[in-house]
mmCIF file with all atom_site columns, C-alpha atoms in Angstrom:
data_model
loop_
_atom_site.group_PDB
_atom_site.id
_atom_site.type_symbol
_atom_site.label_atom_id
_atom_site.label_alt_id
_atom_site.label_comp_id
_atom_site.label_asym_id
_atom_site.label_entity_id
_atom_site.label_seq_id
_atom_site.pdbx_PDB_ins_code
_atom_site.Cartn_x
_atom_site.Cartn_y
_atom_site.Cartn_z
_atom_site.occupancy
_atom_site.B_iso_or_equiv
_atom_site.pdbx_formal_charge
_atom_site.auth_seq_id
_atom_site.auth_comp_id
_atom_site.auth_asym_id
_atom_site.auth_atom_id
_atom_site.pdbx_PDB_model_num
ATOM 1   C CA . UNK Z 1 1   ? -26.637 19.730  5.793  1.00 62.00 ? 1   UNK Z CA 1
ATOM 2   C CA . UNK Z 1 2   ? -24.390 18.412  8.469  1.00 77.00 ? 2   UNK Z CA 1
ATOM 3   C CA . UNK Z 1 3   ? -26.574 16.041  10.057 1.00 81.00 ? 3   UNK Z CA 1
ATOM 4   C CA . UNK Z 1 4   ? -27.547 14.499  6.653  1.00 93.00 ? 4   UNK Z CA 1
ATOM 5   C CA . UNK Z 1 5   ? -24.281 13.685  6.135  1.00 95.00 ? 5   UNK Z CA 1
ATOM 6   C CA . UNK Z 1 6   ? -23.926 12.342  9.243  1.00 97.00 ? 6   UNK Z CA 1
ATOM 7   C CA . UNK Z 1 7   ? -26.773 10.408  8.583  1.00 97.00 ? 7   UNK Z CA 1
ATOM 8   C CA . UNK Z 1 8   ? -25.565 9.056   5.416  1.00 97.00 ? 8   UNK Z CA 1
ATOM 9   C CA . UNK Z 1 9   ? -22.199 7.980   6.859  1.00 97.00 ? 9   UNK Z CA 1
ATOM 10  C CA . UNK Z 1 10  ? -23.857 6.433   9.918  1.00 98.00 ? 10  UNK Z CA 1
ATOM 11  C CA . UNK Z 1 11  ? -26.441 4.102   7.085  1.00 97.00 ? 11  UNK Z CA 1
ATOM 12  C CA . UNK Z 1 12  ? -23.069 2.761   5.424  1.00 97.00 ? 12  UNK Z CA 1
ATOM 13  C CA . UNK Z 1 13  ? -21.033 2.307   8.747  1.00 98.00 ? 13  UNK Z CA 1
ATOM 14  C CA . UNK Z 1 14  ? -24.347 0.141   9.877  1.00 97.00 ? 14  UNK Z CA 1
ATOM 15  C CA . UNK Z 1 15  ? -24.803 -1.802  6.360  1.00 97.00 ? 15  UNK Z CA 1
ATOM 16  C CA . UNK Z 1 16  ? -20.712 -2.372  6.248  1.00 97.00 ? 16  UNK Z CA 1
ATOM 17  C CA . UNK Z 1 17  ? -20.932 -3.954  9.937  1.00 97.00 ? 17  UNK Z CA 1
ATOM 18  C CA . UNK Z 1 18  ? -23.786 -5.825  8.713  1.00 95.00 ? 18  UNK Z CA 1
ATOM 19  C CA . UNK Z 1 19  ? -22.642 -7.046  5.752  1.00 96.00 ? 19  UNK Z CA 1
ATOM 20  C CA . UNK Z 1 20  ? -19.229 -7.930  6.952  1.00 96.00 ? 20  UNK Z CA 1
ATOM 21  C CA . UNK Z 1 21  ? -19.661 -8.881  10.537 1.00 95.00 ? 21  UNK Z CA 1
ATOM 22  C CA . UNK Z 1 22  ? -16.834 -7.321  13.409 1.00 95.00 ? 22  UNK Z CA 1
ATOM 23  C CA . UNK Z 1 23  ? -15.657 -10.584 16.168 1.00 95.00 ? 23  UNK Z CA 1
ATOM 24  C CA . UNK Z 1 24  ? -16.393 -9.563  19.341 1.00 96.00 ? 24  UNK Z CA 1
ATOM 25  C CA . UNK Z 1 25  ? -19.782 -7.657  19.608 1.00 97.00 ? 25  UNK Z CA 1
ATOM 26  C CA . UNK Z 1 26  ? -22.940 -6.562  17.782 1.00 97.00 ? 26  UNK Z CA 1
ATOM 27  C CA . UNK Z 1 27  ? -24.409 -3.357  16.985 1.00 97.00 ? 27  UNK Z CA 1
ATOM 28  C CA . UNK Z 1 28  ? -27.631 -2.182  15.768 1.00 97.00 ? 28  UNK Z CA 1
ATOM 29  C CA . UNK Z 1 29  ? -30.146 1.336   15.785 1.00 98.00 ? 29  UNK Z CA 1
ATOM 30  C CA . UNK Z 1 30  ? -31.842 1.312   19.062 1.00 97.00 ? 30  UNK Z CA 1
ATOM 31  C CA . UNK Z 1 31  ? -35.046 2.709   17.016 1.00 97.00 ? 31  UNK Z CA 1
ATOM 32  C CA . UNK Z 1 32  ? -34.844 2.377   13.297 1.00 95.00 ? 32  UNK Z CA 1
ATOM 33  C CA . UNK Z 1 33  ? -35.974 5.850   12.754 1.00 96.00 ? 33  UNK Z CA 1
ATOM 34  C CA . UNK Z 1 34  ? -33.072 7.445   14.545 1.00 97.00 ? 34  UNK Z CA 1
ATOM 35  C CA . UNK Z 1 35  ? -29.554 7.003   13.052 1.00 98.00 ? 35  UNK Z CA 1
ATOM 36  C CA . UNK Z 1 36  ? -27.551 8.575   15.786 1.00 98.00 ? 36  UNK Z CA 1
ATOM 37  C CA . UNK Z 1 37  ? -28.774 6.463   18.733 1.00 98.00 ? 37  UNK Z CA 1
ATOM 38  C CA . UNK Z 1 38  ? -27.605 2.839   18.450 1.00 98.00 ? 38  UNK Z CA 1
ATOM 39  C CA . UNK Z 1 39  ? -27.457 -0.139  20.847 1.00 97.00 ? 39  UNK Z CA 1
ATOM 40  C CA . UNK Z 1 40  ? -24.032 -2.348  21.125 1.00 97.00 ? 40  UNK Z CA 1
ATOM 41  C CA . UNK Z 1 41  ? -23.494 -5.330  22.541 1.00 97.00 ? 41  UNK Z CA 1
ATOM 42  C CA . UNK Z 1 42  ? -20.407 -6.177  23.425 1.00 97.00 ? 42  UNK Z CA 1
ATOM 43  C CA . UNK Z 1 43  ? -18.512 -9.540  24.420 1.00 97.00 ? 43  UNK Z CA 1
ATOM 44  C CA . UNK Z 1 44  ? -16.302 -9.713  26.983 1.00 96.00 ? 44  UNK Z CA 1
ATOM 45  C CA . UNK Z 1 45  ? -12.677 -10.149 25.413 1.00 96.00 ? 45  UNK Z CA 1
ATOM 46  C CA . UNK Z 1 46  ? -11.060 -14.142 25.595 1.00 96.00 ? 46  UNK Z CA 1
ATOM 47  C CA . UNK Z 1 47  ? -8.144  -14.325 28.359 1.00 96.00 ? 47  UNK Z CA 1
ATOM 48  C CA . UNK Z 1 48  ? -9.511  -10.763 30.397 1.00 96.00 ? 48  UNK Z CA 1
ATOM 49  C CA . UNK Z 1 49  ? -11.589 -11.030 33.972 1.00 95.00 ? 49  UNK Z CA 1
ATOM 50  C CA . UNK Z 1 50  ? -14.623 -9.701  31.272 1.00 96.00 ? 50  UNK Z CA 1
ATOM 51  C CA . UNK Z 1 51  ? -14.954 -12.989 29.250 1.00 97.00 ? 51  UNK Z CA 1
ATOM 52  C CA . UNK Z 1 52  ? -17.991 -14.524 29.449 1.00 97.00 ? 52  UNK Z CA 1
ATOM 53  C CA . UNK Z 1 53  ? -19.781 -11.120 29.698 1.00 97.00 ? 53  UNK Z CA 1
ATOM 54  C CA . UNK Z 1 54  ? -22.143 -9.636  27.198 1.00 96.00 ? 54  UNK Z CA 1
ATOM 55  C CA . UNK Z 1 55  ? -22.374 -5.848  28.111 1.00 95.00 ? 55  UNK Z CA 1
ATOM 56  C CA . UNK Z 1 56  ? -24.664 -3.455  26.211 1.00 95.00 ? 56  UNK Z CA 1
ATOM 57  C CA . UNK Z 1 57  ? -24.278 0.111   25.310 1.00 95.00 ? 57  UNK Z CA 1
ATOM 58  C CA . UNK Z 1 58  ? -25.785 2.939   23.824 1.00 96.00 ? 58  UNK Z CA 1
ATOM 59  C CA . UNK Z 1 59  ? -23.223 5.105   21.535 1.00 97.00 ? 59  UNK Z CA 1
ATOM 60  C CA . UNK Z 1 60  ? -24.972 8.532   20.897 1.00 97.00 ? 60  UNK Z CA 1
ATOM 61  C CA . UNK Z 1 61  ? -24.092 10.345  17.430 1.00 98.00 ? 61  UNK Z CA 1
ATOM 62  C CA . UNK Z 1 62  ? -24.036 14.488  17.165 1.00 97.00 ? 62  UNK Z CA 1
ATOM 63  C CA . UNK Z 1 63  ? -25.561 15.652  14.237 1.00 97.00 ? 63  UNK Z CA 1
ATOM 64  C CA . UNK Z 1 64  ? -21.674 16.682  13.314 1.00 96.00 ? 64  UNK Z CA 1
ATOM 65  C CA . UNK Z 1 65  ? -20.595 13.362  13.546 1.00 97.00 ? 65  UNK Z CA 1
ATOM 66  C CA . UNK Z 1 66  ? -17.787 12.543  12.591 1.00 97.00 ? 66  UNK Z CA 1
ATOM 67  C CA . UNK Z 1 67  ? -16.200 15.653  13.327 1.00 96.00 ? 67  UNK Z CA 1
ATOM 68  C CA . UNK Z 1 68  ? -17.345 15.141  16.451 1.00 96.00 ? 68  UNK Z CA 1
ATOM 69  C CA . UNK Z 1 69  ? -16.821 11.855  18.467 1.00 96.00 ? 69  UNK Z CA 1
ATOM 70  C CA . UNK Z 1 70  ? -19.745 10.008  19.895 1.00 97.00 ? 70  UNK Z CA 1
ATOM 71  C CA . UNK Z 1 71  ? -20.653 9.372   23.510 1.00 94.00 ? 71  UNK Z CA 1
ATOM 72  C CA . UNK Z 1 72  ? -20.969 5.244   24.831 1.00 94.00 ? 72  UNK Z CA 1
ATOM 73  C CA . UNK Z 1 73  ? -22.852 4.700   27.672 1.00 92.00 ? 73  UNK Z CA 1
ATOM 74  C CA . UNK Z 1 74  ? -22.942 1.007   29.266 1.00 90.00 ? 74  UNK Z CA 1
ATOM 75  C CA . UNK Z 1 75  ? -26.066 0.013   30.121 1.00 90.00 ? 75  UNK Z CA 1
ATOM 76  C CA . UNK Z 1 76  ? -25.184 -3.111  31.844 1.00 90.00 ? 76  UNK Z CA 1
ATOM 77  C CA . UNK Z 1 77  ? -23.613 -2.946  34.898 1.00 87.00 ? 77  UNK Z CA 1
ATOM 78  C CA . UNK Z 1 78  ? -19.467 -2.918  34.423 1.00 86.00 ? 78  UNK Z CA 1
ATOM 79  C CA . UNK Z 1 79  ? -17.179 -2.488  37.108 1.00 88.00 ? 79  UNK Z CA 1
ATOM 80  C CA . UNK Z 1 80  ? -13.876 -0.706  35.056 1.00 85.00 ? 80  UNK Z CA 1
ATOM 81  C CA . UNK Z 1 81  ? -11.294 2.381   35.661 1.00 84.00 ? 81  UNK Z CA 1
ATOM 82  C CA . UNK Z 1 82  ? -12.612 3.897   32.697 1.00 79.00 ? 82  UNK Z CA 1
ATOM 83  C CA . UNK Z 1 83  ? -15.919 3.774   33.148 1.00 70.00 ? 83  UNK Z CA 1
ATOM 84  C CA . UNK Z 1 84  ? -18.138 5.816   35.566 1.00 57.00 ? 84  UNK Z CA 1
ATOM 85  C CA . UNK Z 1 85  ? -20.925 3.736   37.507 1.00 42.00 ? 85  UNK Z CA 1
ATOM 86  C CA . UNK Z 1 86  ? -24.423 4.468   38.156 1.00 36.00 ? 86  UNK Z CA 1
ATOM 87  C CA . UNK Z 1 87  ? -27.470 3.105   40.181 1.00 32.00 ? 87  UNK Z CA 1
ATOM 88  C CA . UNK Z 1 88  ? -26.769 -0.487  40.174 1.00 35.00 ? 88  UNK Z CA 1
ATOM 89  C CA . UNK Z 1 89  ? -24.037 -0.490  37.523 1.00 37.00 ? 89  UNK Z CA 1
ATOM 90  C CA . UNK Z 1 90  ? -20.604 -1.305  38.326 1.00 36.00 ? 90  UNK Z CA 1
ATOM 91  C CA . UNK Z 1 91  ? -17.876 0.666   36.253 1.00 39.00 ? 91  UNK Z CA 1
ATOM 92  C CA . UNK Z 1 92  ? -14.548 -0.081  34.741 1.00 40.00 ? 92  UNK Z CA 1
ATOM 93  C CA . UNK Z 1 93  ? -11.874 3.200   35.979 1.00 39.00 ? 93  UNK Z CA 1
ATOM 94  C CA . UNK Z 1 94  ? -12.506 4.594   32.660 1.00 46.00 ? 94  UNK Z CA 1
ATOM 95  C CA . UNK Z 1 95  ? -16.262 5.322   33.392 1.00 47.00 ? 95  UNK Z CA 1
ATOM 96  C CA . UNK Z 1 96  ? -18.286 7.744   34.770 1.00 50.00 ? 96  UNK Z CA 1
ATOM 97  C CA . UNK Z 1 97  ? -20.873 7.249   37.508 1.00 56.00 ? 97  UNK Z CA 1
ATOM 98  C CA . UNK Z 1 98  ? -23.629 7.774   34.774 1.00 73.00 ? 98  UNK Z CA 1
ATOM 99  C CA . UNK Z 1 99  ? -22.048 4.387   32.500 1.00 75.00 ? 99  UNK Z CA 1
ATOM 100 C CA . UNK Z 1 100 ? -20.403 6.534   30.215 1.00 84.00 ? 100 UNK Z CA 1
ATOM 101 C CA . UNK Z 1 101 ? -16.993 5.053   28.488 1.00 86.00 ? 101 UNK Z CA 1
ATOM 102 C CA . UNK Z 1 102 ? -13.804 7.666   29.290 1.00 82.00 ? 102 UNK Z CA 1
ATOM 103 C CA . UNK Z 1 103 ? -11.573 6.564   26.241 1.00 85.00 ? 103 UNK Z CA 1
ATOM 104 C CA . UNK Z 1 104 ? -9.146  9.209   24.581 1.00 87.00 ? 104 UNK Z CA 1
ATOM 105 C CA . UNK Z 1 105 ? -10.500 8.757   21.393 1.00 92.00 ? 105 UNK Z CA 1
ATOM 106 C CA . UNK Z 1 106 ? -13.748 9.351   22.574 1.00 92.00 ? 106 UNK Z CA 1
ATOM 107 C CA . UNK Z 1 107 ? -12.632 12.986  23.853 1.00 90.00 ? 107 UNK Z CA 1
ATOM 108 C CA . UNK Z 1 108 ? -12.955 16.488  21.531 1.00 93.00 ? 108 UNK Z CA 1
ATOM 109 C CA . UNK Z 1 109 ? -10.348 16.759  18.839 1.00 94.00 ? 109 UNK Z CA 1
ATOM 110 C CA . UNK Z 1 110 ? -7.784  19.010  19.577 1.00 92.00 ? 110 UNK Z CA 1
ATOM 111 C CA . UNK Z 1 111 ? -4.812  19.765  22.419 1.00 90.00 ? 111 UNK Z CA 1
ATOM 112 C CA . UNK Z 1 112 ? -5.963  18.209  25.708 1.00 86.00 ? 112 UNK Z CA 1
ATOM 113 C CA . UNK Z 1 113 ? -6.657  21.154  28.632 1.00 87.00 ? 113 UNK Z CA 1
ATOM 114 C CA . UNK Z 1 114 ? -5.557  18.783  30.860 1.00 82.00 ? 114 UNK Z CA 1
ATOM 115 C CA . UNK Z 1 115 ? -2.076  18.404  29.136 1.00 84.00 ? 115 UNK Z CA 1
ATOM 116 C CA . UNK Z 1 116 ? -3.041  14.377  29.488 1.00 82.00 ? 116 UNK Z CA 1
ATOM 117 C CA . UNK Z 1 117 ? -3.428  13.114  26.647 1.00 84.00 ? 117 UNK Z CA 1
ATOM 118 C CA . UNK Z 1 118 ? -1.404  14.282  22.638 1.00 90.00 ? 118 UNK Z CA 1
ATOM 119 C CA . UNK Z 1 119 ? -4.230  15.496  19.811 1.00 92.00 ? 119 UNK Z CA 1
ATOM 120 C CA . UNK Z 1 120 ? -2.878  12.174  18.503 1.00 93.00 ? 120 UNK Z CA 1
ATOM 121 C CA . UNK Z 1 121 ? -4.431  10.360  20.583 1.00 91.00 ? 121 UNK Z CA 1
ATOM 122 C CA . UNK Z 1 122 ? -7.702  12.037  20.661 1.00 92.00 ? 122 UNK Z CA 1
ATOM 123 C CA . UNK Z 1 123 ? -11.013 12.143  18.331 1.00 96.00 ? 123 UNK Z CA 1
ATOM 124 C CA . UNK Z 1 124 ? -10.569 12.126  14.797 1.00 96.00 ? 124 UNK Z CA 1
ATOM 125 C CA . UNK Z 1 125 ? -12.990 11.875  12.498 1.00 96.00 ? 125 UNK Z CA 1
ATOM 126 C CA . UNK Z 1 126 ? -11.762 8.510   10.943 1.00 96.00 ? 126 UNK Z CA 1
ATOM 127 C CA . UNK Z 1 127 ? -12.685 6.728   13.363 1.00 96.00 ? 127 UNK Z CA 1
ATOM 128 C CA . UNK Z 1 128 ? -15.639 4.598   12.887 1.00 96.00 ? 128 UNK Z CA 1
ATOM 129 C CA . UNK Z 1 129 ? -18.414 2.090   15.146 1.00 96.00 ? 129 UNK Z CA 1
ATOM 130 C CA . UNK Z 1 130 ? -15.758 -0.110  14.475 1.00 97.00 ? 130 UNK Z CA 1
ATOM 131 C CA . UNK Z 1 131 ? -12.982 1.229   15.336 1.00 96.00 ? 131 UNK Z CA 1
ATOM 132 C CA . UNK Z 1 132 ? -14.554 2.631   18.800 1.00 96.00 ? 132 UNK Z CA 1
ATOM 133 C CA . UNK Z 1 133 ? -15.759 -0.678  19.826 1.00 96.00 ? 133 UNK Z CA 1
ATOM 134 C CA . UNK Z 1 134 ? -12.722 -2.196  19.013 1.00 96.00 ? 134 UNK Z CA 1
ATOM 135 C CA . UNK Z 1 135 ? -10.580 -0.101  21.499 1.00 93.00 ? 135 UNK Z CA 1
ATOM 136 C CA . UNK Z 1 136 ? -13.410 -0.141  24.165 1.00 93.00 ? 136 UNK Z CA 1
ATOM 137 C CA . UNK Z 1 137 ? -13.061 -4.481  23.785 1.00 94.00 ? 137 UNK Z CA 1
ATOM 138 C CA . UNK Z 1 138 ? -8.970  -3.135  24.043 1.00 92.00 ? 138 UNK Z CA 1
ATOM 139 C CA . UNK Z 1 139 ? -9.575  -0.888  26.975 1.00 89.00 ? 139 UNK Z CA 1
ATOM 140 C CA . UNK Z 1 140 ? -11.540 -4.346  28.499 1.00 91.00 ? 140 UNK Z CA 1
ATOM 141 C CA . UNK Z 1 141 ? -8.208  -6.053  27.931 1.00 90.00 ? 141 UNK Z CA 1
ATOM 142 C CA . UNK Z 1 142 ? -6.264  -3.677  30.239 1.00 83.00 ? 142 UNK Z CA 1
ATOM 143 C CA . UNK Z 1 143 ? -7.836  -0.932  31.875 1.00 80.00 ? 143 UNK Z CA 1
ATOM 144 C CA . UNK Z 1 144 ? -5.858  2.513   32.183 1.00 75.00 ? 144 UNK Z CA 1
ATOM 145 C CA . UNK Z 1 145 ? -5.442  3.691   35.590 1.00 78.00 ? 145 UNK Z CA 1
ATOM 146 C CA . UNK Z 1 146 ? -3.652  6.445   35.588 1.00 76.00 ? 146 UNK Z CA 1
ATOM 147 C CA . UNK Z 1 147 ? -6.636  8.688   34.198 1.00 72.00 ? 147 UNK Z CA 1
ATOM 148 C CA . UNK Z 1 148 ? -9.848  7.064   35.330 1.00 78.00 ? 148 UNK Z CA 1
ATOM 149 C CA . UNK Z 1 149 ? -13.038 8.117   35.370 1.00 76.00 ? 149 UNK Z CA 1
ATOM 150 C CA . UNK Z 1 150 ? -14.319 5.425   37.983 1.00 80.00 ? 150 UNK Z CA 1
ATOM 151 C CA . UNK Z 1 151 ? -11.503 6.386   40.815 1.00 83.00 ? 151 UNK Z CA 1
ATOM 152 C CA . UNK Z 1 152 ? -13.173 3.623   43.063 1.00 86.00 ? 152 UNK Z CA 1
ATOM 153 C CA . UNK Z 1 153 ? -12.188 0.900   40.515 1.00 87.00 ? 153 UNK Z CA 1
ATOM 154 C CA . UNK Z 1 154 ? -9.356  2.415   39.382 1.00 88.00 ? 154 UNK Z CA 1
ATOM 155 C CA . UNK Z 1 155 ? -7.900  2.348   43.170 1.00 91.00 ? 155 UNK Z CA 1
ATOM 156 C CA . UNK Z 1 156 ? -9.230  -1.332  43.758 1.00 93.00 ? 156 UNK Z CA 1
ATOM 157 C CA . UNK Z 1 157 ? -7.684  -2.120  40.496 1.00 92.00 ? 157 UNK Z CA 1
ATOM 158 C CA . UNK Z 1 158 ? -4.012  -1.446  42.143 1.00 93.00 ? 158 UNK Z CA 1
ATOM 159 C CA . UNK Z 1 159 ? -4.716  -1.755  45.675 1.00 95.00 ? 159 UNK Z CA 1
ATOM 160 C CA . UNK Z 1 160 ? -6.394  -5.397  45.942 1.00 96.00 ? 160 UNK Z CA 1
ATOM 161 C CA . UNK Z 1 161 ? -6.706  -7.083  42.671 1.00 95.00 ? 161 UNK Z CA 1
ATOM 162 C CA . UNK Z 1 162 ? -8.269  -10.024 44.247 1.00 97.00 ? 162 UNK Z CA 1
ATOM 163 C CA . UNK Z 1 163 ? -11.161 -7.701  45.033 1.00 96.00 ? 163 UNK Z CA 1
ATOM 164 C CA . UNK Z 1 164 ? -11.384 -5.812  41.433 1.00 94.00 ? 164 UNK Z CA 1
ATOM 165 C CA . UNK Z 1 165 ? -11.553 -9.577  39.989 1.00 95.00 ? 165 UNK Z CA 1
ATOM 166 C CA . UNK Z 1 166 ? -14.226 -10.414 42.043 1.00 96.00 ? 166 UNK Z CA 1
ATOM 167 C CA . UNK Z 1 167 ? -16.212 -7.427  41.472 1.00 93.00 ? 167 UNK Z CA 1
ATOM 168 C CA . UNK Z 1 168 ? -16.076 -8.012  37.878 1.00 94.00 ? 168 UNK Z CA 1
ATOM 169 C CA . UNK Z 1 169 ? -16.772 -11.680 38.241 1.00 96.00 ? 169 UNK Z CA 1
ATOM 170 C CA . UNK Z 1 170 ? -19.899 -10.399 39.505 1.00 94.00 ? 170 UNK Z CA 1
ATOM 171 C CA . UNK Z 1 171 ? -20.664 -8.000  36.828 1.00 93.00 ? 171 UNK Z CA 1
ATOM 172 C CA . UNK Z 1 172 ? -20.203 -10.960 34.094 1.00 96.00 ? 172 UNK Z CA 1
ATOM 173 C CA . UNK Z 1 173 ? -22.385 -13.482 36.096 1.00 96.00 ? 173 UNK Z CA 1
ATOM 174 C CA . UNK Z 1 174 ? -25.121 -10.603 35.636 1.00 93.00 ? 174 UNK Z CA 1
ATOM 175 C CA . UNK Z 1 175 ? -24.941 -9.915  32.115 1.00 94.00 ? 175 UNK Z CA 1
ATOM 176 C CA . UNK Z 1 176 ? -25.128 -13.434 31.524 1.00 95.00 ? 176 UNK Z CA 1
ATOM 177 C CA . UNK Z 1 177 ? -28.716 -13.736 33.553 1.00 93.00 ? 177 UNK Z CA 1
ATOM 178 C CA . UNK Z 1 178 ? -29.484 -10.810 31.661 1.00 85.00 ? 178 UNK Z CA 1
ATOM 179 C CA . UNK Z 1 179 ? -29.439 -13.033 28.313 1.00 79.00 ? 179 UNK Z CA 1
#
């Protein structure tokens, strides 16, 4: 029962964003039989060290969606505080090592373990594709890096700035050979 209301919610967000267009990226079913797997592309924000980029994701639904949040996963390579890297892929501080996005609204509903972060400012379940893009293009407009989940970026990010902008120079000369 759940998941078909999942699914159902998931077919309007898509038709909405494809009726009506969002500024700043793209996002579409990886596999049109599968609802809760979908590939965004995402532009890098005007005025930031990402513009210029195109950087694609995978957001992965639960079947509980939206009372649960989703997960996003950059599959490009991204150098960011909030981002972890993997293999070849460079991380903001708010990702992991695997490419996975480290947002608060991307974290469980609910008081934070961690005392980090207010319930406020966690998952709810009005949150849509949209709005989760939209504050991943925000976190790409000033990375967090007080909790990151890329330490290595996060450090570089305060320690030698020159550097970080480099590094993420790089990352958007890739995506764009990527094209």
């Amino acid at each position: 029962m759940a998941a078909s209301q999942a699914s159902l919610l998931l077919q309007k967000q898509l038709r909405d964003l494809c009726k009506k267009p969002v500024d700043g990226f793209s996002a579409g079913l990886v596999d049109e039989s599968d609802v809760f797997e979908w590939s965004v592309s995402i532009m890098g924000p005007p005025d930031t060290l990402y513009e210029g980029g195109f950087f694609n994701a995978i957001m992965s639904f639960p079947k509980n969606y939206p009372n649960s949040p989703p997960t996003v996963r950059f599959t490009s390579e991204m150098w960011h505080p909030n981002g972890e890297c993997f293999s070849s892929v460079i991380v903001n501080p708010i990702f992991y090592p695997d490419g996975k996005v480290c947002i608060s609204i991307l974290h469980p509903p609910g008081d934070d373990p961690n005392g980090y972060e207010l319930a406020t400012e966690r998952w709810s379940p009005v949150h849509t594709v949209e709005s989760i893009v939209l504050s991943i293009i925000s976190m790409l407009s000033g990375p967090n890096d007080e909790s990151p989940a890329n330490v290595d970026a996060a450090k570089q990010w305060r320690d030698s700035r020159e550097e970080f902008r480099k590094r993420v120079s790089r990352c958007v000369r890739k995506s764009q050979e990527m094209l």
